[in-house]
Amino acid sequence: MAALQNLSMAVGAAVSALGTLMFMAWSRYFPRQRRRRRRHQLEYMIRQPEENYLDRQILVLGLDEAGKSSVIHTMSTNTIKSSSAPTHGFNSATIRSPGLRIELLEVGGSFNLRTYWLQYLKNAHIIVFVVDSTDERRLPLARHELHRLLEAAPQLPIMVLANKQDRDTALSISDIHTGLSLHNTASQRAVTVLGTSARSDGGEHSTPLQTVLSLLQEKLHSVKRLTQSAIMHNHTDLLQTSLETMR
Ligand SMILES: Nc1nc2c(ncn2[C@@H]2O[C@H](COP(=O)(O)OP(=O)(O)OP(=O)(O)O)[C@@H](O)[C@H]2O)c(=O)[nH]1
Ligand SMILES: [Mg+2]
């Protein structure tokens, strides 16, 4: 009888120890699961706005001294820079606006760097081609470089900025348009030419750079990017079939 009593006490103690262990395991495991779930929800909420952005790139090209860095500075900071050093390589700034994260990327305009321009077309959504309106002597060279881009990527929108309109010696927008032979472009899309100044408001023939930025933002909501195979020289026949959507 005593042996039976001892056995039932031992079984009772074992059951209670097991119950305690199971309770401890349960209470440790579930709060951790809940914490993990809450952390995932939080991470998702933090990531959400990023996922709603469209990443867009504006490729800013043009001859050396045209004013590319100055234009990028004014657009991205809404301030005027009194001087600017030549870009040895590239230079960039990021602008955020509702639904867009825009990278303004300049590749320097010196002779050596111009040979690399075409390599940057594949990531661009729009080209902004900056021309020094006071540099009449090099307007034919600017035309040559611009038409090289137009031929390499006929589908890519291009906006030309006739910059330095604040200067007395600046050519008019219509002179720049003619000097760049834009009426001769075989490309299907019209190339917009806007007068600008990165130094001041540029007077009555200028479009403020913040207005230019708004126009670009509008365009960037709808543009597509070209695939690598669409960036070619003299093989425009394949271009029609090589467009891909961004998302
Ligand atoms: N008056 C005037 N000067 C300008 C304007 N934009 C740029 N500049 C000046 O022109 C010079 C060249 O400007 P940058 O912005 O460095 O030219 P860039 O096209 O970036 O030149 P690279 O980097 O060498 O290819 C600098 O001294 C600028 O201050 C403008 O709208 N008006
Ligand atoms: Mg520069």
Tab-separated table of C-alpha atoms in Angstrom, residues 3-242:
chain	number	residue	atom	x	y	z
A	3	ALA	CA	4.633	1.396	-2.308
A	4	LEU	CA	1.459	2.291	-4.278
A	5	GLN	CA	1.249	5.628	-2.466
A	6	ASN	CA	4.911	6.393	-3.282
A	7	LEU	CA	4.361	5.487	-6.942
A	8	SER	CA	1.319	7.727	-7.289
A	9	MET	CA	3.226	10.620	-5.660
A	10	ALA	CA	6.142	10.101	-8.063
A	11	VAL	CA	3.781	10.042	-11.067
A	12	GLY	CA	2.034	13.192	-9.771
A	13	ALA	CA	5.361	15.004	-9.373
A	14	ALA	CA	6.485	13.976	-12.876
A	15	VAL	CA	3.226	15.150	-14.459
A	16	SER	CA	3.422	18.481	-12.670
A	17	ALA	CA	7.096	18.970	-13.691
A	18	LEU	CA	6.220	18.157	-17.300
A	19	GLY	CA	3.275	20.584	-17.188
A	20	THR	CA	5.531	23.336	-15.826
A	21	LEU	CA	8.099	22.735	-18.564
A	22	MET	CA	5.425	22.800	-21.298
A	23	PHE	CA	3.963	26.030	-19.913
A	24	MET	CA	7.402	27.666	-19.804
A	25	ALA	CA	8.143	26.598	-23.381
A	26	TRP	CA	4.745	27.832	-24.608
A	27	SER	CA	5.000	31.213	-22.883
A	28	ARG	CA	8.548	31.749	-24.175
A	29	TYR	CA	7.805	30.738	-27.763
A	30	PHE	CA	4.578	32.647	-28.451
A	31	PRO	CA	5.619	36.138	-27.314
A	32	ARG	CA	8.728	35.768	-29.495
A	33	GLN	CA	6.541	34.821	-32.469
A	34	ARG	CA	4.341	37.854	-31.805
A	35	ARG	CA	7.383	40.141	-31.522
A	36	ARG	CA	8.789	38.756	-34.776
A	37	ARG	CA	5.444	39.318	-36.539
A	38	ARG	CA	5.284	42.887	-35.202
A	39	ARG	CA	8.856	43.562	-36.384
A	40	HIS	CA	8.024	42.290	-39.876
A	41	GLN	CA	4.940	44.515	-39.985
A	42	LEU	CA	7.053	47.507	-38.939
A	43	GLU	CA	9.734	46.784	-41.531
A	44	TYR	CA	7.035	46.479	-44.173
A	45	MET	CA	5.518	49.813	-43.144
A	46	ILE	CA	8.954	51.477	-43.289
A	47	ARG	CA	9.730	49.949	-46.686
A	48	GLN	CA	6.345	50.801	-48.179
A	49	PRO	CA	6.975	54.442	-49.261
A	50	GLU	CA	10.261	53.431	-50.980
A	51	GLU	CA	8.440	50.811	-53.005
A	52	ASN	CA	6.004	53.444	-54.237
A	53	TYR	CA	8.751	55.525	-55.806
A	54	LEU	CA	9.700	55.308	-59.460
A	55	ASP	CA	13.451	55.608	-59.931
A	56	ARG	CA	14.161	57.865	-62.860
A	57	GLN	CA	17.369	59.209	-64.303
A	58	ILE	CA	17.941	62.466	-66.161
A	59	LEU	CA	21.219	62.311	-68.070
A	60	VAL	CA	22.698	65.802	-68.323
A	61	LEU	CA	25.093	66.183	-71.240
A	62	GLY	CA	26.613	69.015	-73.251
A	63	LEU	CA	30.025	70.477	-74.104
A	64	ASP	CA	32.418	71.490	-71.347
A	65	GLU	CA	31.559	74.894	-69.824
A	66	ALA	CA	27.950	74.685	-71.072
A	67	GLY	CA	26.667	74.906	-67.497
A	68	LYS	CA	25.625	71.309	-66.691
A	69	SER	CA	26.935	71.273	-63.115
A	70	SER	CA	25.459	74.708	-62.476
A	71	VAL	CA	22.059	73.637	-63.830
A	72	ILE	CA	22.084	70.491	-61.657
A	73	HIS	CA	23.039	72.535	-58.616
A	74	THR	CA	20.268	75.086	-59.141
A	75	MET	CA	17.642	72.429	-59.889
A	76	SER	CA	18.501	70.282	-56.885
A	77	THR	CA	19.065	73.002	-54.280
A	78	ASN	CA	17.042	75.929	-55.674
A	79	THR	CA	20.098	78.108	-55.029
A	80	ILE	CA	22.587	79.736	-57.389
A	81	LYS	CA	26.249	78.794	-57.418
A	82	SER	CA	28.530	81.679	-58.379
A	83	SER	CA	31.241	79.443	-59.841
A	84	SER	CA	31.751	75.837	-60.758
A	85	ALA	CA	34.830	73.657	-61.386
A	86	PRO	CA	34.991	71.429	-64.490
A	87	THR	CA	33.641	67.909	-63.984
A	88	HIS	CA	36.390	65.306	-64.346
A	89	GLY	CA	34.221	62.228	-64.623
A	90	PHE	CA	30.655	62.510	-63.471
A	91	ASN	CA	28.563	64.401	-60.988
A	92	SER	CA	25.117	63.647	-59.636
A	93	ALA	CA	22.326	64.839	-57.376
A	94	THR	CA	19.096	63.184	-56.267
A	95	ILE	CA	15.735	64.916	-56.126
A	96	ARG	CA	12.643	63.429	-54.497
A	97	SER	CA	9.176	64.482	-55.499
A	98	PRO	CA	5.800	62.786	-55.058
A	99	GLY	CA	6.106	59.339	-56.598
A	100	LEU	CA	9.584	59.917	-58.047
A	101	ARG	CA	13.180	59.622	-57.039
A	102	ILE	CA	15.145	61.408	-59.717
A	103	GLU	CA	18.854	61.117	-60.258
A	104	LEU	CA	20.395	63.989	-62.202
A	105	LEU	CA	23.578	62.552	-63.685
A	106	GLU	CA	26.140	64.676	-65.483
A	107	VAL	CA	28.972	63.187	-67.477
A	108	GLY	CA	31.662	65.818	-68.040
A	109	GLY	CA	31.741	67.493	-71.445
A	110	SER	CA	35.486	67.599	-72.159
A	111	PHE	CA	36.754	65.854	-75.315
A	112	ASN	CA	37.911	62.688	-73.501
A	113	LEU	CA	34.697	62.268	-71.526
A	114	ARG	CA	32.416	62.774	-74.515
A	115	THR	CA	33.551	59.412	-75.865
A	116	TYR	CA	31.825	57.755	-72.861
A	117	TRP	CA	28.474	59.511	-73.231
A	118	LEU	CA	26.787	56.757	-75.225
A	119	GLN	CA	27.543	54.191	-72.523
A	120	TYR	CA	25.290	56.112	-70.139
A	121	LEU	CA	22.214	56.112	-72.369
A	122	LYS	CA	21.022	52.690	-71.227
A	123	ASN	CA	19.987	53.877	-67.756
A	124	ALA	CA	18.600	57.244	-68.802
A	125	HIS	CA	14.935	58.152	-69.074
A	126	ILE	CA	15.468	61.649	-70.455
A	127	ILE	CA	18.493	63.515	-71.794
A	128	VAL	CA	18.919	67.166	-70.927
A	129	PHE	CA	21.411	68.636	-73.387
A	130	VAL	CA	22.882	71.917	-72.151
A	131	VAL	CA	24.251	74.436	-74.651
A	132	ASP	CA	26.235	77.577	-73.858
A	133	SER	CA	24.199	80.201	-75.742
A	134	THR	CA	27.204	82.548	-75.780
A	135	ASP	CA	29.537	80.017	-77.431
A	136	GLU	CA	28.631	80.611	-81.084
A	137	ARG	CA	32.010	79.313	-82.248
A	138	ARG	CA	31.385	75.834	-80.821
A	139	LEU	CA	27.721	75.601	-81.758
A	140	PRO	CA	28.552	73.298	-84.737
A	141	LEU	CA	30.422	70.987	-82.321
A	142	ALA	CA	27.448	71.005	-79.937
A	143	ARG	CA	25.220	70.171	-82.936
A	144	HIS	CA	27.483	67.271	-83.902
A	145	GLU	CA	27.403	65.831	-80.364
A	146	LEU	CA	23.650	66.307	-80.006
A	147	HIS	CA	22.940	64.553	-83.311
A	148	ARG	CA	25.216	61.691	-82.288
A	149	LEU	CA	22.937	61.203	-79.261
A	150	LEU	CA	19.769	61.565	-81.325
A	151	GLU	CA	21.000	58.831	-83.667
A	152	ALA	CA	22.131	56.511	-80.874
A	153	ALA	CA	18.811	56.644	-79.028
A	154	PRO	CA	16.026	57.929	-81.263
A	155	GLN	CA	13.359	56.927	-78.716
A	156	LEU	CA	14.813	58.771	-75.753
A	157	PRO	CA	13.200	62.158	-75.035
A	158	ILE	CA	15.673	65.035	-75.252
A	159	MET	CA	15.266	68.529	-73.884
A	160	VAL	CA	17.792	71.176	-74.945
A	161	LEU	CA	18.599	74.005	-72.554
A	162	ALA	CA	19.948	77.121	-74.270
A	163	ASN	CA	21.770	78.170	-71.125
A	164	LYS	CA	23.418	81.456	-70.042
A	165	GLN	CA	20.486	83.520	-71.322
A	166	ASP	CA	21.363	86.109	-68.657
A	167	ARG	CA	24.408	87.144	-70.730
A	168	ASP	CA	24.098	89.999	-73.267
A	169	THR	CA	25.947	87.991	-75.899
A	170	ALA	CA	23.579	85.007	-75.680
A	171	LEU	CA	22.124	83.788	-78.963
A	172	SER	CA	18.328	83.693	-79.102
A	173	ILE	CA	16.453	80.428	-78.627
A	174	SER	CA	15.522	80.403	-82.306
A	175	ASP	CA	19.208	80.899	-83.315
A	176	ILE	CA	20.154	77.958	-81.085
A	177	HIS	CA	17.349	75.873	-82.600
A	178	THR	CA	18.630	76.648	-86.100
A	179	GLY	CA	22.311	76.290	-85.133
A	180	LEU	CA	21.602	72.805	-83.782
A	181	SER	CA	19.687	71.846	-86.984
A	182	LEU	CA	16.756	70.630	-84.962
A	183	HIS	CA	14.269	71.169	-87.784
A	184	ASN	CA	16.229	68.483	-89.716
A	185	THR	CA	15.932	65.687	-87.191
A	186	ALA	CA	14.591	62.535	-88.769
A	187	SER	CA	13.498	61.414	-85.319
A	188	GLN	CA	9.760	61.154	-84.692
A	189	ARG	CA	9.741	63.324	-81.588
A	190	ALA	CA	10.132	67.077	-81.403
A	191	VAL	CA	13.106	68.301	-79.389
A	192	THR	CA	12.104	71.024	-76.965
A	193	VAL	CA	14.520	73.975	-76.652
A	194	LEU	CA	14.170	76.156	-73.569
A	195	GLY	CA	16.201	79.225	-72.662
A	196	THR	CA	17.660	79.007	-69.141
A	197	SER	CA	20.097	80.601	-66.769
A	198	ALA	CA	21.793	78.944	-63.839
A	199	ARG	CA	23.014	82.315	-62.609
A	200	SER	CA	19.845	84.393	-62.419
A	201	ASP	CA	16.241	84.299	-63.594
A	202	GLY	CA	17.692	84.883	-67.070
A	203	GLY	CA	15.181	87.504	-68.188
A	204	GLU	CA	12.126	87.251	-70.379
A	205	HIS	CA	13.553	84.624	-72.757
A	206	SER	CA	14.331	82.213	-69.961
A	207	THR	CA	12.363	79.484	-68.309
A	208	PRO	CA	13.198	79.266	-64.587
A	209	LEU	CA	15.040	76.037	-63.814
A	210	GLN	CA	12.409	75.038	-61.237
A	211	THR	CA	9.798	75.236	-64.018
A	212	VAL	CA	12.068	73.131	-66.243
A	213	LEU	CA	12.301	70.603	-63.409
A	214	SER	CA	8.499	70.480	-63.104
A	215	LEU	CA	8.191	69.807	-66.846
A	216	LEU	CA	10.758	67.024	-66.557
A	217	GLN	CA	8.970	65.510	-63.558
A	218	GLU	CA	5.718	65.445	-65.514
A	219	LYS	CA	7.440	63.668	-68.372
A	220	LEU	CA	9.273	61.238	-66.093
A	221	HIS	CA	6.045	59.785	-64.748
A	222	SER	CA	5.345	58.262	-68.133
A	223	VAL	CA	8.664	57.631	-69.895
A	224	LYS	CA	10.246	54.261	-70.424
A	225	ARG	CA	13.853	53.214	-70.486
A	226	LEU	CA	15.663	51.698	-73.457
A	227	THR	CA	17.314	48.332	-73.220
A	228	GLN	CA	21.008	47.950	-73.883
A	229	SER	CA	20.273	46.483	-77.302
A	230	ALA	CA	18.362	49.614	-78.237
A	231	ILE	CA	21.428	51.790	-77.718
A	232	MET	CA	23.257	51.317	-80.930
A	233	HIS	CA	24.929	53.182	-83.625
A	234	ASN	CA	23.416	52.995	-87.114
A	235	HIS	CA	21.140	50.038	-86.300
A	236	THR	CA	17.912	51.894	-85.761
A	237	ASP	CA	15.819	49.082	-87.282
A	238	LEU	CA	15.988	47.051	-84.080
A	239	LEU	CA	14.981	49.946	-81.887
A	240	GLN	CA	11.244	49.581	-82.381
A	241	THR	CA	11.194	46.172	-80.768
A	242	SER	CA	13.602	46.783	-77.922
